[in-house]
PDB file of C-alpha atoms in Angstrom:
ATOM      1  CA  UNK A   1     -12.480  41.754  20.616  1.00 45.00           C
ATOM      2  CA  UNK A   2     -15.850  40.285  19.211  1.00 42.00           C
ATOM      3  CA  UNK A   3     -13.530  39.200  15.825  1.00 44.00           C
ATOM      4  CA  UNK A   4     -11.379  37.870  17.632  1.00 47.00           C
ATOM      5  CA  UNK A   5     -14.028  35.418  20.145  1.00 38.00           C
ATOM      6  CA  UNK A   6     -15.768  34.443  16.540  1.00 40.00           C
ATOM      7  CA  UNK A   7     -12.350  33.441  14.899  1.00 48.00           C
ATOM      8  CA  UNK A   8     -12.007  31.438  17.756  1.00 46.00           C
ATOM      9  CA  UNK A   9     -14.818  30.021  18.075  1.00 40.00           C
ATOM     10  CA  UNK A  10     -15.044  28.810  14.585  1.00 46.00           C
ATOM     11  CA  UNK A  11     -11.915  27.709  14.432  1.00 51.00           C
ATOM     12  CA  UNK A  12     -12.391  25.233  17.481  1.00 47.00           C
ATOM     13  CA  UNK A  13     -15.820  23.995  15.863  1.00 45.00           C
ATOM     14  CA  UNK A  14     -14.518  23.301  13.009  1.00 50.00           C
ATOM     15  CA  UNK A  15     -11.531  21.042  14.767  1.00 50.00           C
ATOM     16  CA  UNK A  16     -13.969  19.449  16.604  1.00 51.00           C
ATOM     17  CA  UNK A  17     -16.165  18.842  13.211  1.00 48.00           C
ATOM     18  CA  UNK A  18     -13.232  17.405  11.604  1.00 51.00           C
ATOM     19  CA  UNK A  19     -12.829  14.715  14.723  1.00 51.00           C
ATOM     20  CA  UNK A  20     -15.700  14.044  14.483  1.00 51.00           C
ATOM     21  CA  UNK A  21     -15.837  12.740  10.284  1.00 49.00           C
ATOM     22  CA  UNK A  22     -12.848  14.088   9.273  1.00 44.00           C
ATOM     23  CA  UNK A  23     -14.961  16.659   7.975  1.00 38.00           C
ATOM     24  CA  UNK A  24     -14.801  18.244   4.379  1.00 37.00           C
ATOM     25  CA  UNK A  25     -13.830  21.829   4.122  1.00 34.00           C
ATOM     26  CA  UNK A  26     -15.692  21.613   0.639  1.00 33.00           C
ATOM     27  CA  UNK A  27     -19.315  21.459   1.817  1.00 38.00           C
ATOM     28  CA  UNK A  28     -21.489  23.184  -0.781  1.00 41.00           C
ATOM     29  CA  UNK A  29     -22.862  21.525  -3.703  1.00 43.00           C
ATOM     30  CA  UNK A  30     -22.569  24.447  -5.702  1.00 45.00           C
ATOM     31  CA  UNK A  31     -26.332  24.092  -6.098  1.00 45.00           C
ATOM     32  CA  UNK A  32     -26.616  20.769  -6.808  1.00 47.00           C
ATOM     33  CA  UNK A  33     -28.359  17.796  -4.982  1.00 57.00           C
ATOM     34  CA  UNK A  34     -26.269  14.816  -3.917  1.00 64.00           C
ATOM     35  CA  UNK A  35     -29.260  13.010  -5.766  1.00 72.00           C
ATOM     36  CA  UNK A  36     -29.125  14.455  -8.967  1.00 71.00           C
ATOM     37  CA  UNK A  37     -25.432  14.161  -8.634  1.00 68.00           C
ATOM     38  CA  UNK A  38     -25.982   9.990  -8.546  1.00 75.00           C
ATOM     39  CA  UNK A  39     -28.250   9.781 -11.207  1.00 79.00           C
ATOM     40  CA  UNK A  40     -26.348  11.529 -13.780  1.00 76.00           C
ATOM     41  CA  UNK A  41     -22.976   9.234 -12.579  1.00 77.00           C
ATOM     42  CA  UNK A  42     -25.201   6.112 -12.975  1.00 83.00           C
ATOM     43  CA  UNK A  43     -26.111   6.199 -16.390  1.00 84.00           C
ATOM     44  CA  UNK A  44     -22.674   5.434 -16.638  1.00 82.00           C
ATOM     45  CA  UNK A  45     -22.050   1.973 -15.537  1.00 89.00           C
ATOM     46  CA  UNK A  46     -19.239  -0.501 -16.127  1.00 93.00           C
ATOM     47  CA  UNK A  47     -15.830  -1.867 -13.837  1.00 95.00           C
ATOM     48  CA  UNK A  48     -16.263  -2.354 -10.198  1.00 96.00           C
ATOM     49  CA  UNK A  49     -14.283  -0.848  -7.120  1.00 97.00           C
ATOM     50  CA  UNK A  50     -13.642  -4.111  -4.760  1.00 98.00           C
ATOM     51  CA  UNK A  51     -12.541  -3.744  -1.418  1.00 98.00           C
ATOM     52  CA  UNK A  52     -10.975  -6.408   0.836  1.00 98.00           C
ATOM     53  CA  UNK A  53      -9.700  -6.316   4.710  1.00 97.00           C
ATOM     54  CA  UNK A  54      -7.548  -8.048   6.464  1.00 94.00           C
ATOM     55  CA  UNK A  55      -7.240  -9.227   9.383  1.00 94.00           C
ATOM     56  CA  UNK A  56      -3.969  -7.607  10.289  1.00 95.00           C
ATOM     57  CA  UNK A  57      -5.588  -3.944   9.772  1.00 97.00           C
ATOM     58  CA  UNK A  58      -4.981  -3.316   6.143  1.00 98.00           C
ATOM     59  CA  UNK A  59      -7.208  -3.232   3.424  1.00 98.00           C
ATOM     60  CA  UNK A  60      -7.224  -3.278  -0.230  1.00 98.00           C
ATOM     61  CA  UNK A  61      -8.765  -1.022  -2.784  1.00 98.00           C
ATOM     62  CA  UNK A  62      -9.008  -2.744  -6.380  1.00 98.00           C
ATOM     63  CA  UNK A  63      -9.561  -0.432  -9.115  1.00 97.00           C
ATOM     64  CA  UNK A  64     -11.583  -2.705 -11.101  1.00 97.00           C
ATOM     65  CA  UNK A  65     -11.805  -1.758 -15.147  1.00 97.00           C
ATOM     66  CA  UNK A  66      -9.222  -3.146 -16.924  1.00 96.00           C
ATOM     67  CA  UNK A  67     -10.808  -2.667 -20.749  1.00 94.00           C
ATOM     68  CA  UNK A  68     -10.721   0.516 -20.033  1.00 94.00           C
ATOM     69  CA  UNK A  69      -7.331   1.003 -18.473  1.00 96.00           C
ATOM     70  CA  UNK A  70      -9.424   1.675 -15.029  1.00 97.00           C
ATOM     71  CA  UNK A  71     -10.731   4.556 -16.392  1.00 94.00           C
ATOM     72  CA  UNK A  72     -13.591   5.706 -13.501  1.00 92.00           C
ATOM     73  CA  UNK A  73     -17.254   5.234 -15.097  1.00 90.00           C
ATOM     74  CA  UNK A  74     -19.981   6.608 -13.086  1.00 86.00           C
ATOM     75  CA  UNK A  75     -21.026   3.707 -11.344  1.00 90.00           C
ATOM     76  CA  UNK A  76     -17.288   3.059 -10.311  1.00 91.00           C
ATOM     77  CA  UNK A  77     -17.436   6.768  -8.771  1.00 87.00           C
ATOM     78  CA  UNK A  78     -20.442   6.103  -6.591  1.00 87.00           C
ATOM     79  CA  UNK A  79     -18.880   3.010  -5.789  1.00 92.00           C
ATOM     80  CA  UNK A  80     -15.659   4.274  -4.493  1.00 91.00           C
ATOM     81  CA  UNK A  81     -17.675   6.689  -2.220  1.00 88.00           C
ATOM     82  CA  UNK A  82     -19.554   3.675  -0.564  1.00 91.00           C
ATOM     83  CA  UNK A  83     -15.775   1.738  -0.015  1.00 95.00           C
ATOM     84  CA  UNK A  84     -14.606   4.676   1.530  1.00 93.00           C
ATOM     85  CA  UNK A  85     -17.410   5.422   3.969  1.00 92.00           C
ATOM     86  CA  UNK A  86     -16.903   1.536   4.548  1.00 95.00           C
ATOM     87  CA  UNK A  87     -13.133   2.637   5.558  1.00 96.00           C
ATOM     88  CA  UNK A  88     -14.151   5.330   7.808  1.00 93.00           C
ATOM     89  CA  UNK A  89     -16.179   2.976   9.524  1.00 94.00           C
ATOM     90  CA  UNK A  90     -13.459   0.063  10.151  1.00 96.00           C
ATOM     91  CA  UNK A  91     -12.405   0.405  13.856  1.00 94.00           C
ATOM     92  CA  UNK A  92      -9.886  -2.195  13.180  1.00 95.00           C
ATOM     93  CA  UNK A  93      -8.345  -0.163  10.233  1.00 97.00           C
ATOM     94  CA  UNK A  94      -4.543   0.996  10.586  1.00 98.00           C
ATOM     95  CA  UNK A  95      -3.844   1.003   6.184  1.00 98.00           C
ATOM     96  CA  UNK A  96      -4.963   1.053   2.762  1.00 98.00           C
ATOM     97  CA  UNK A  97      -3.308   0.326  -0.935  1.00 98.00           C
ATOM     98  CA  UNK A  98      -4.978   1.250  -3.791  1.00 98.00           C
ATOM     99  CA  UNK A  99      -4.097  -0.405  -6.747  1.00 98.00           C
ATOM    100  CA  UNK A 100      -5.228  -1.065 -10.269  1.00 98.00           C
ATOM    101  CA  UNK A 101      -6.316  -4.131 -11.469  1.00 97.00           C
ATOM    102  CA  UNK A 102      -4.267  -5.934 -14.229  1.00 96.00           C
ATOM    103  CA  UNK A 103      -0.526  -3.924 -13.465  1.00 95.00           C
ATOM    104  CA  UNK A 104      -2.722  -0.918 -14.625  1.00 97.00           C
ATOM    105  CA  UNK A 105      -3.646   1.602 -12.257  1.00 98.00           C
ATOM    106  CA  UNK A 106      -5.557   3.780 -13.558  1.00 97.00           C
ATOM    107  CA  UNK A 107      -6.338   6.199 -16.631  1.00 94.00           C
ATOM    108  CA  UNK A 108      -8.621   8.714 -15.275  1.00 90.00           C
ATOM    109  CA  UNK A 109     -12.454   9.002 -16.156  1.00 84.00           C
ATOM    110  CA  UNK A 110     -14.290   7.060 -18.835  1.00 78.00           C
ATOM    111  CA  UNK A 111     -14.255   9.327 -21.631  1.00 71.00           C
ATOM    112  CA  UNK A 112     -18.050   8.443 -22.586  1.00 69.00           C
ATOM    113  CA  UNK A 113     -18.595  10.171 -19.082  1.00 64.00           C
ATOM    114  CA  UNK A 114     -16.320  12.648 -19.815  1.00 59.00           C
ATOM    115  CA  UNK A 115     -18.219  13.901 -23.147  1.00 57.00           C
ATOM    116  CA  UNK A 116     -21.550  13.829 -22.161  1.00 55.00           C
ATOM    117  CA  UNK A 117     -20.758  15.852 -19.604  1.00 55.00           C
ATOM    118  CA  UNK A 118     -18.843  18.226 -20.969  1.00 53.00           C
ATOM    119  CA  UNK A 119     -20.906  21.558 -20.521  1.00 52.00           C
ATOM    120  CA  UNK A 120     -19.585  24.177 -17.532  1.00 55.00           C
ATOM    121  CA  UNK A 121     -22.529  23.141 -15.268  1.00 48.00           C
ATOM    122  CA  UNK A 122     -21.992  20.045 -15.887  1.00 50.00           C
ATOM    123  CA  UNK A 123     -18.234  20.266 -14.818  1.00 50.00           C
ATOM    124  CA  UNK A 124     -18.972  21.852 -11.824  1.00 50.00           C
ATOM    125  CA  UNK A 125     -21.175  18.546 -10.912  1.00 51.00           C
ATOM    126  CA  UNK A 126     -18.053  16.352 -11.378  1.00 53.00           C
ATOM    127  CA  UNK A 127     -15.900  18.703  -8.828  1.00 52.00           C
ATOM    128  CA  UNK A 128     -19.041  19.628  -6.264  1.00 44.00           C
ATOM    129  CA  UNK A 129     -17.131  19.679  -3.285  1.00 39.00           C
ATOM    130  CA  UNK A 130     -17.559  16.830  -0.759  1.00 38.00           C
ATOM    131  CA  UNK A 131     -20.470  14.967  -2.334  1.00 45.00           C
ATOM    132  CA  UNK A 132     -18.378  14.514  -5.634  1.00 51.00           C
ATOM    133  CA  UNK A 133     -16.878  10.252  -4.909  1.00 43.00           C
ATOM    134  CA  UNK A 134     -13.953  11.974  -7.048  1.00 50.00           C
ATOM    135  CA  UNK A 135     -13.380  15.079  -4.976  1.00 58.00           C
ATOM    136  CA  UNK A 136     -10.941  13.064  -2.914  1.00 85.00           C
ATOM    137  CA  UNK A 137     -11.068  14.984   0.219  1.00 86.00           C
ATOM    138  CA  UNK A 138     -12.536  12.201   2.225  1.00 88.00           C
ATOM    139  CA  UNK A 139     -10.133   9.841   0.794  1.00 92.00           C
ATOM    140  CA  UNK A 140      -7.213  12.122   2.268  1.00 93.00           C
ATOM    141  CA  UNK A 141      -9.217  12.200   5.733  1.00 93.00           C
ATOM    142  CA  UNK A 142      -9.452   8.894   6.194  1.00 96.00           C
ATOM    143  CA  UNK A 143      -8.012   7.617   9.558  1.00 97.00           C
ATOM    144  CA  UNK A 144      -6.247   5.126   7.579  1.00 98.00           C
ATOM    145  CA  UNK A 145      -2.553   5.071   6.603  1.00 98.00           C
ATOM    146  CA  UNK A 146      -2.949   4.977   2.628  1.00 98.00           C
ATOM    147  CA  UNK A 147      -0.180   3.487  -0.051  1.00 98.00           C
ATOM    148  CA  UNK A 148      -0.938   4.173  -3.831  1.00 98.00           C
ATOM    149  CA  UNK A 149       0.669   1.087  -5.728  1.00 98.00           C
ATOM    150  CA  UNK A 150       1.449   2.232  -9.200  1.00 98.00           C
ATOM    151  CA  UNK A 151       1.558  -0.085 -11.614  1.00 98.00           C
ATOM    152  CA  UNK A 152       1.730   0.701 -15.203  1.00 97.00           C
ATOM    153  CA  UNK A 153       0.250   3.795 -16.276  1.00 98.00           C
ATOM    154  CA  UNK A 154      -1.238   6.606 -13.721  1.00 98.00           C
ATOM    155  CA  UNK A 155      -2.408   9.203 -15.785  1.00 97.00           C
ATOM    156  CA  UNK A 156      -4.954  12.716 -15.661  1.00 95.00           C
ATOM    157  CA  UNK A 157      -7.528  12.068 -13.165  1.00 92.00           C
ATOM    158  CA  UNK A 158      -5.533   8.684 -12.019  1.00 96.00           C
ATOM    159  CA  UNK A 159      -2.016  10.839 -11.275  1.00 97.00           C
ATOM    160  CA  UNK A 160      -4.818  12.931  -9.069  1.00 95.00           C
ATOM    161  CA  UNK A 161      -5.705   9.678  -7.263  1.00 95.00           C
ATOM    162  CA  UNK A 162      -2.446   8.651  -6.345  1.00 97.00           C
ATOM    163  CA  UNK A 163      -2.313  12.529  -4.755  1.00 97.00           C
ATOM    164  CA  UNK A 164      -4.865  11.274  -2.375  1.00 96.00           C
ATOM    165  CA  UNK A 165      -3.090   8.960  -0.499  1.00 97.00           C
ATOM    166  CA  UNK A 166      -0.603   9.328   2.469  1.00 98.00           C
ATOM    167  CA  UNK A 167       2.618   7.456   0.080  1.00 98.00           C
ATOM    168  CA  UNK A 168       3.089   6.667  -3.504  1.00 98.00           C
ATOM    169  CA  UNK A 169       5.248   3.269  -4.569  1.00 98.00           C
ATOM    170  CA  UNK A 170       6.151   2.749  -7.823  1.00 98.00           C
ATOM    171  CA  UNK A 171       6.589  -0.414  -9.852  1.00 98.00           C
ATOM    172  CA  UNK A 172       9.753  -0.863 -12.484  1.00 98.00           C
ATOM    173  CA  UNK A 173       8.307   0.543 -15.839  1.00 97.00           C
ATOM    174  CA  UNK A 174       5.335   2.775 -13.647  1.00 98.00           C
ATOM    175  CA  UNK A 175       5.129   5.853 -14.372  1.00 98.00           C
ATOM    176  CA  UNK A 176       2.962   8.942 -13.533  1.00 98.00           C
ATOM    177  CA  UNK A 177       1.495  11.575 -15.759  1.00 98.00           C
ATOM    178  CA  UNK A 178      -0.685  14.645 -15.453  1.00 98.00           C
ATOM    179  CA  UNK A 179      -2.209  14.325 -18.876  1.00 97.00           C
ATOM    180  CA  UNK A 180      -4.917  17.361 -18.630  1.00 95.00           C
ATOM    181  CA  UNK A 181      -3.503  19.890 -20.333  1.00 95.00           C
ATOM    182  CA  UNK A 182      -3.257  18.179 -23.206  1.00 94.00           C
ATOM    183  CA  UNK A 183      -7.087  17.444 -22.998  1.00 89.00           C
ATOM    184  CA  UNK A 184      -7.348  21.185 -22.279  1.00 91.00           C
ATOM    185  CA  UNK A 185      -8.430  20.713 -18.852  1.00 89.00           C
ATOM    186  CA  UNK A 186      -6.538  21.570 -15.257  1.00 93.00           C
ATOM    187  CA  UNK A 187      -6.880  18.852 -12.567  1.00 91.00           C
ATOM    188  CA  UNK A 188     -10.357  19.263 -10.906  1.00 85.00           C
ATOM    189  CA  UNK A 189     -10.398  16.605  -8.874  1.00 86.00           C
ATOM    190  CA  UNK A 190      -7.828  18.468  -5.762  1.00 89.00           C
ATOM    191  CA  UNK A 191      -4.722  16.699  -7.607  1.00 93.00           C
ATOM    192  CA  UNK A 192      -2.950  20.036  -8.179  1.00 95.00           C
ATOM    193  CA  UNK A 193      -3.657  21.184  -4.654  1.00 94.00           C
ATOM    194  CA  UNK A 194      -2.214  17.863  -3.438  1.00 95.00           C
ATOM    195  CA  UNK A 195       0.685  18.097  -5.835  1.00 97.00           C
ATOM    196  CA  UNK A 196       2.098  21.381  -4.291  1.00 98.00           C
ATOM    197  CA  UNK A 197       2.216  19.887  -0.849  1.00 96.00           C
ATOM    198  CA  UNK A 198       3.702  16.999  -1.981  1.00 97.00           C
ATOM    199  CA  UNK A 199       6.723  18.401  -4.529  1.00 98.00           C
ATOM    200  CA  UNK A 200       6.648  22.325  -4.032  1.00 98.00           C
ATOM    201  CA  UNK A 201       4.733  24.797  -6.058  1.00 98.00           C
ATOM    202  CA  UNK A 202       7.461  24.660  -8.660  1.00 98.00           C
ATOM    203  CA  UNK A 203       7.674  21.295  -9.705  1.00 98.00           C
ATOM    204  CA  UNK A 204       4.370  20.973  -9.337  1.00 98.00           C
ATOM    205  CA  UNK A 205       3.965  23.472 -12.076  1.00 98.00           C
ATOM    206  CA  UNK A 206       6.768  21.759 -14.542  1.00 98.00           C
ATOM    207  CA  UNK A 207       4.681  18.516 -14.033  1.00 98.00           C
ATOM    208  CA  UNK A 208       1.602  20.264 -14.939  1.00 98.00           C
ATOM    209  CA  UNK A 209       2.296  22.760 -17.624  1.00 98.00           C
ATOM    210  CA  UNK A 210       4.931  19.822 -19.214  1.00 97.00           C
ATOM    211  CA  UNK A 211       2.639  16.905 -18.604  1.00 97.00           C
ATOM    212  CA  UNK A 212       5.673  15.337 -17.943  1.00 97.00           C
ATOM    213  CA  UNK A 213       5.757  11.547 -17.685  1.00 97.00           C
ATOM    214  CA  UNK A 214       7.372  10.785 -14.464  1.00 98.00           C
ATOM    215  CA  UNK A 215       9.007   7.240 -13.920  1.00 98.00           C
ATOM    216  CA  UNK A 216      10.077   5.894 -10.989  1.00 98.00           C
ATOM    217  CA  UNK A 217      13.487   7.610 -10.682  1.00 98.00           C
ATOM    218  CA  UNK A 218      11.995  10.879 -11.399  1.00 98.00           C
ATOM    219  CA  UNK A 219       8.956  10.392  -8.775  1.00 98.00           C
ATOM    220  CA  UNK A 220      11.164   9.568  -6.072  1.00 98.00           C
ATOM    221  CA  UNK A 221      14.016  12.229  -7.129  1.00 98.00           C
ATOM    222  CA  UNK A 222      11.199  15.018  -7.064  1.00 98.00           C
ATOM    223  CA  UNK A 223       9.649  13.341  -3.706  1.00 98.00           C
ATOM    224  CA  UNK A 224       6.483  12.410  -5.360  1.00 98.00           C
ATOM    225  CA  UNK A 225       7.067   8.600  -4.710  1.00 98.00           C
ATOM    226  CA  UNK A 226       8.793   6.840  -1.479  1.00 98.00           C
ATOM    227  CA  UNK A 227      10.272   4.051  -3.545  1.00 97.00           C
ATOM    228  CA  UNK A 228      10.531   1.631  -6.075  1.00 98.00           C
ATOM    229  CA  UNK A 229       9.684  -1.700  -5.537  1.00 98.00           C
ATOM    230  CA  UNK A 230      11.931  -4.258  -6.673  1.00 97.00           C
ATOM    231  CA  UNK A 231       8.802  -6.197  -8.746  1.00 96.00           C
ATOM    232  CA  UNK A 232       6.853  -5.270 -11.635  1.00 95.00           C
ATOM    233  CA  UNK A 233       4.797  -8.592 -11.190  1.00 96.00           C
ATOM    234  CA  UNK A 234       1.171  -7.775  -9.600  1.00 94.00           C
ATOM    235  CA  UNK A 235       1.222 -10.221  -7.078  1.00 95.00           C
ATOM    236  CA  UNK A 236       4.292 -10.076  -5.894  1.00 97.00           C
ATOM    237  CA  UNK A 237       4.348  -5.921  -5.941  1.00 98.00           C
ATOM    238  CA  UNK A 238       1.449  -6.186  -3.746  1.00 97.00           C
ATOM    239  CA  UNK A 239       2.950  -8.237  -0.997  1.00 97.00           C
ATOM    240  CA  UNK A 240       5.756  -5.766  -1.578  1.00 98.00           C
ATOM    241  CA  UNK A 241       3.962  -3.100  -1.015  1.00 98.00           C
ATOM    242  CA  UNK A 242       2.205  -4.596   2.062  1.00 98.00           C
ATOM    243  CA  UNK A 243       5.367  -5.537   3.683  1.00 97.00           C
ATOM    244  CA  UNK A 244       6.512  -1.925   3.078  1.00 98.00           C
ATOM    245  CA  UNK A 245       3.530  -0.814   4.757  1.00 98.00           C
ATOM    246  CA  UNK A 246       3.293  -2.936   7.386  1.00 97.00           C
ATOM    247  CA  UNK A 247       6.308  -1.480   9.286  1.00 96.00           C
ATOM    248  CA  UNK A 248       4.221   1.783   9.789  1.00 97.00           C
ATOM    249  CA  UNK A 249       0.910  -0.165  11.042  1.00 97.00           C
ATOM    250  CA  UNK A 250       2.401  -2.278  13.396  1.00 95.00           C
ATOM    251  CA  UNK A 251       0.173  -1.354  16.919  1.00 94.00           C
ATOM    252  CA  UNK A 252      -2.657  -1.392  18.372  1.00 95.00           C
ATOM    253  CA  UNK A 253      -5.477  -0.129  15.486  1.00 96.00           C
ATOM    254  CA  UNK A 254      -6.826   3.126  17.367  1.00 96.00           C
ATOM    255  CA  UNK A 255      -3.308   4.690  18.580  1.00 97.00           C
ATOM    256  CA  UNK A 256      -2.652   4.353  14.261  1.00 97.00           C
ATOM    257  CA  UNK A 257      -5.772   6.313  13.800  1.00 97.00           C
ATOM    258  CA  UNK A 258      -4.833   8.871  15.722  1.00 97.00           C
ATOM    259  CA  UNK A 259      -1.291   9.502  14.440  1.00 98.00           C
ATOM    260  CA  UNK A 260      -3.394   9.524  10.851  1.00 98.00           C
ATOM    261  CA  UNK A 261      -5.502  12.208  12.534  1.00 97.00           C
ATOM    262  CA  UNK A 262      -3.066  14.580  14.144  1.00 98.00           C
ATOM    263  CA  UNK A 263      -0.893  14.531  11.143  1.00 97.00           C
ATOM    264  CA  UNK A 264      -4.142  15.983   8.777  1.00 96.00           C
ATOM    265  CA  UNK A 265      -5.154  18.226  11.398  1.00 96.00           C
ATOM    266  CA  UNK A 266      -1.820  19.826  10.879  1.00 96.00           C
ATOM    267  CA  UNK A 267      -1.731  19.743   7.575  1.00 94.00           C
ATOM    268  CA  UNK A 268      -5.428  20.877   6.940  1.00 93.00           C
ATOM    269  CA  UNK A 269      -6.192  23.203   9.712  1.00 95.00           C
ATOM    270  CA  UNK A 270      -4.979  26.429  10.569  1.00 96.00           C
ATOM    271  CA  UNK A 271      -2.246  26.234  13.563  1.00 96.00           C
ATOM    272  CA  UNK A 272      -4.571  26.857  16.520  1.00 96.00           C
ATOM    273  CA  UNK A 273      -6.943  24.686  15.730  1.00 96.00           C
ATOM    274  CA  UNK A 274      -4.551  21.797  14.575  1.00 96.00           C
ATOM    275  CA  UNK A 275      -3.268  22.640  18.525  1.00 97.00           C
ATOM    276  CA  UNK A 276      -6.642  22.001  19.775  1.00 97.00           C
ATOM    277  CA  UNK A 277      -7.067  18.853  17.402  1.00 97.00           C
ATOM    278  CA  UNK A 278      -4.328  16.937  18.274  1.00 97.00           C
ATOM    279  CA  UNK A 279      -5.200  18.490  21.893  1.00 97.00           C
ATOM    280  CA  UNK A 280      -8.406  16.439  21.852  1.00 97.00           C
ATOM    281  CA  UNK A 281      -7.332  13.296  19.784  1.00 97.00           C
ATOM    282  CA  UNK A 282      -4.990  12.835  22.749  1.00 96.00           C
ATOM    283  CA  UNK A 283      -7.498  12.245  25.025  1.00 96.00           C
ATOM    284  CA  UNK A 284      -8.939   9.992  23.003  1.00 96.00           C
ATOM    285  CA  UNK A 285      -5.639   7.485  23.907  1.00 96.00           C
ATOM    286  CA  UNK A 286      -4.683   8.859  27.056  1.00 96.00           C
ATOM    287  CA  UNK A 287      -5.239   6.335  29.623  1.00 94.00           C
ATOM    288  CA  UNK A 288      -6.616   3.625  26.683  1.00 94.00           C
ATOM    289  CA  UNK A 289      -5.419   0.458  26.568  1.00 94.00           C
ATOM    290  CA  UNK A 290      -2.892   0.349  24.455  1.00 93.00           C
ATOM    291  CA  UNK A 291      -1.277   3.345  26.656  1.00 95.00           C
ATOM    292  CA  UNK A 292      -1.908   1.486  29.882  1.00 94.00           C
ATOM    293  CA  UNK A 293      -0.585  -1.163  28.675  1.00 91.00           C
ATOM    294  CA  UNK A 294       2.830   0.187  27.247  1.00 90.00           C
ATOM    295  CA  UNK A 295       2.847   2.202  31.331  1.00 91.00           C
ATOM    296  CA  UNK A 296       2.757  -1.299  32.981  1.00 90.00           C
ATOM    297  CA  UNK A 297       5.657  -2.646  30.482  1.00 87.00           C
ATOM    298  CA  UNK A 298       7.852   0.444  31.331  1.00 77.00           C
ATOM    299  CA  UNK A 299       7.289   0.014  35.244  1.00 56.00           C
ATOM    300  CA  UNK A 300       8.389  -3.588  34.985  1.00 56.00           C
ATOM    301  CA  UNK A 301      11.497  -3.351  33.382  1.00 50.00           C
ATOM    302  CA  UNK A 302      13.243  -0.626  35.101  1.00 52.00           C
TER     303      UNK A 302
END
C-alpha cells in the first residue's frame, strides 16, 4: 500500500511540474555546472540564432550560419536556449518554424567544437540533460505548435533538430540524413529517441545504421515528413510553410497552448498522470474566454 501512495504521489507531482515549465525529465547535470557548461560553449563563437514573432501567433527561428552550412557553434547553442525560453514565455504564441538560413538548414555542430571536445567527459557536457541548449527536450515542450522547414541539407545533429519539432516539411531537392555513424558517433542529442516515435523502432534503425539520405518522397513515405512543399525558393517555401501552418493555429492563443500541452503530456508521461495533466490543463480553459465565448455563439444559433 505505501508503494503504491508514493507511485502516486510522484507521478501527480511530476504532472503538475511539467504544467508548470513543461518540465525536463533530464534534470541532472551529470556533475556538471550549468556555468561551466557556458563557458566551455562560448569559446566557440560564430552564426547567430534570430528569432522573429508575429503578430498572428507564429514565430520564426532562423538558423543563422550559412559558411558553415548552419553548423551549431557554441555561442549559437547558448543562443538557441535564450530564444527558446523567449518562446516559453510568449503568451500570444500558437507556432514556430525553424528554418535554416540560405535554403540550408542545418549541418549539425561546428566541427572546431566538435574536436576540442572530443574526450568522454567532455561528451557527456554536450548531452547533460536539460541544461545542454542542444538536449532538445525543452524545444519538444514548448507550448508552441512547431514546423521544421527543410531546406537543403539536414544532416547528424541537424536531422536530430528537425526530431524536435511537432511536423517536418520538406522542400523539392531537401533531404534528411543521420550522418553519425559515419563520424562514429550515435545521436546524442534525443534524435534517436525522437526518431522511434516518429517512424517505428525499425525504420528508425535502417535510417540510423544506413545513414540513409532521405528525400522528400522517402520522408513522407516512412512518415518522417507531412509534405512537400511545392517551392524550393526560400521565400516563397516559408510563406508556404506558414500557410500550411496556419490552418492548425487558427484560435484564440491559450486554447492552442493547451492542445500543445495535453498532446506531450500523453506522449511524455505515464498514462495516469497524462489523465491528471490534461485533467488540470482543462481547467485552465474551462470557463475562459475563448470557451465562454464559443457557449454564447452555440446558444444563439439554435
Amino acid at each position: 500500500m505505501a508503494v503504491a501512495l508514493w507511485k502516486s504521489l510522484l507521478q501527480t507531482t511530476k504532472s503538475r511540474l511539467f504544467l508548470q515549465r513543461g518540465v525536463s525529465l533530464y534534470n541532472s547535470a551529470h556533475g556538471f555546472e550549468e556555468e561551466e557548461i557556458k563557458k566551455k560553449l562560448q569559446q566557440f563563437g560564430g552564426g547567430s540564432i534570430n528569432l522573429s514573432k508575429e503578430d498572428n501567433g507564429i514565430g520564426v527561428l532562423t538558423l543563422n550560419n550559412p559558411k558553415l552550412m548552419n553548423a551549431f557553434t557554441g555561442t549559437m547553442m547558448l543562443e538557441l536556449q535564450e530564444r527558446v525560453t523567449e518562446l516559453e514565455n510568449w503568451k500570444d504564441g500558437k507556432g514556430l518554424i525553424i528554418h535554416g538560413a540560405e535554403n540550408t538548414f542545418c549541418s549539425g555542430s561546428d566541427l572546431n567544437a566538435v574536436r576540442a571536445m572530443s574526450s568522454p567527459q567532455a561528451s557527456l557536457l554536450l548531452c547533460s540533460g536539460y541544461k545542454n541548449p542542444l538536449c532538445l527536450s525543452l524545444l519538444c515542450r514548448l507550448p508552441l505548435i512547431s514546423v521544421a522547414l527543410v531546406q537543403g541539407k539536414a544532416l547528424g545533429g541537424g536531422a536530430e533538430f528537425t526530431t524536435a519539432c511537432d511536423f517536418r516539411l520538406m522542400t523539392p531537392g531537401s533531404e534528411i540524413r543521420f550522418v553519425h555513424k559515419q563520424m562514429g558517433l550515435v545521436p546524442g542529442w534525443g534524435g534517436a529517441a525522437r526518431l522511434v516515435q516518429i517512424v517505428g523502432s525499425g525504420a528508425a534503425l535502417m535510417l540510423l545504421s544506413g545513414a540513409l539520405k532521405v528525400d522528400p518522397e522517402r520522408a513522407v513515405y516512412l512518415g518522417l515528413a507531412e509534405e512537400t512543399l511545392p517551392s524550393s525558393d526560400e521565400t516563397r517555401s516559408l510563406e508556404e510553410a506558414q500557410a500550411w501552418l496556419n490552418q492548425y493555429t487558427k484560435g484564440p492563443g491559450e486554447v492552442i497552448q493547451a492542445v500543445k500541452k495535453v498532446i506531450t503530456a500523453g506522449r511524455e508521461l505515464q498514462l495516469e498522470a497524462a489523465l491528471r495533466a490534461e485533467k488540470d490543463i482543462f481547467g485552465t480553459v474551462w470557463g475562459g474566454p475563448a470557451n465562454l465565448h464559443a457557449v454564447a455563439q452555440s446558444t444563439k444559433y439554435k
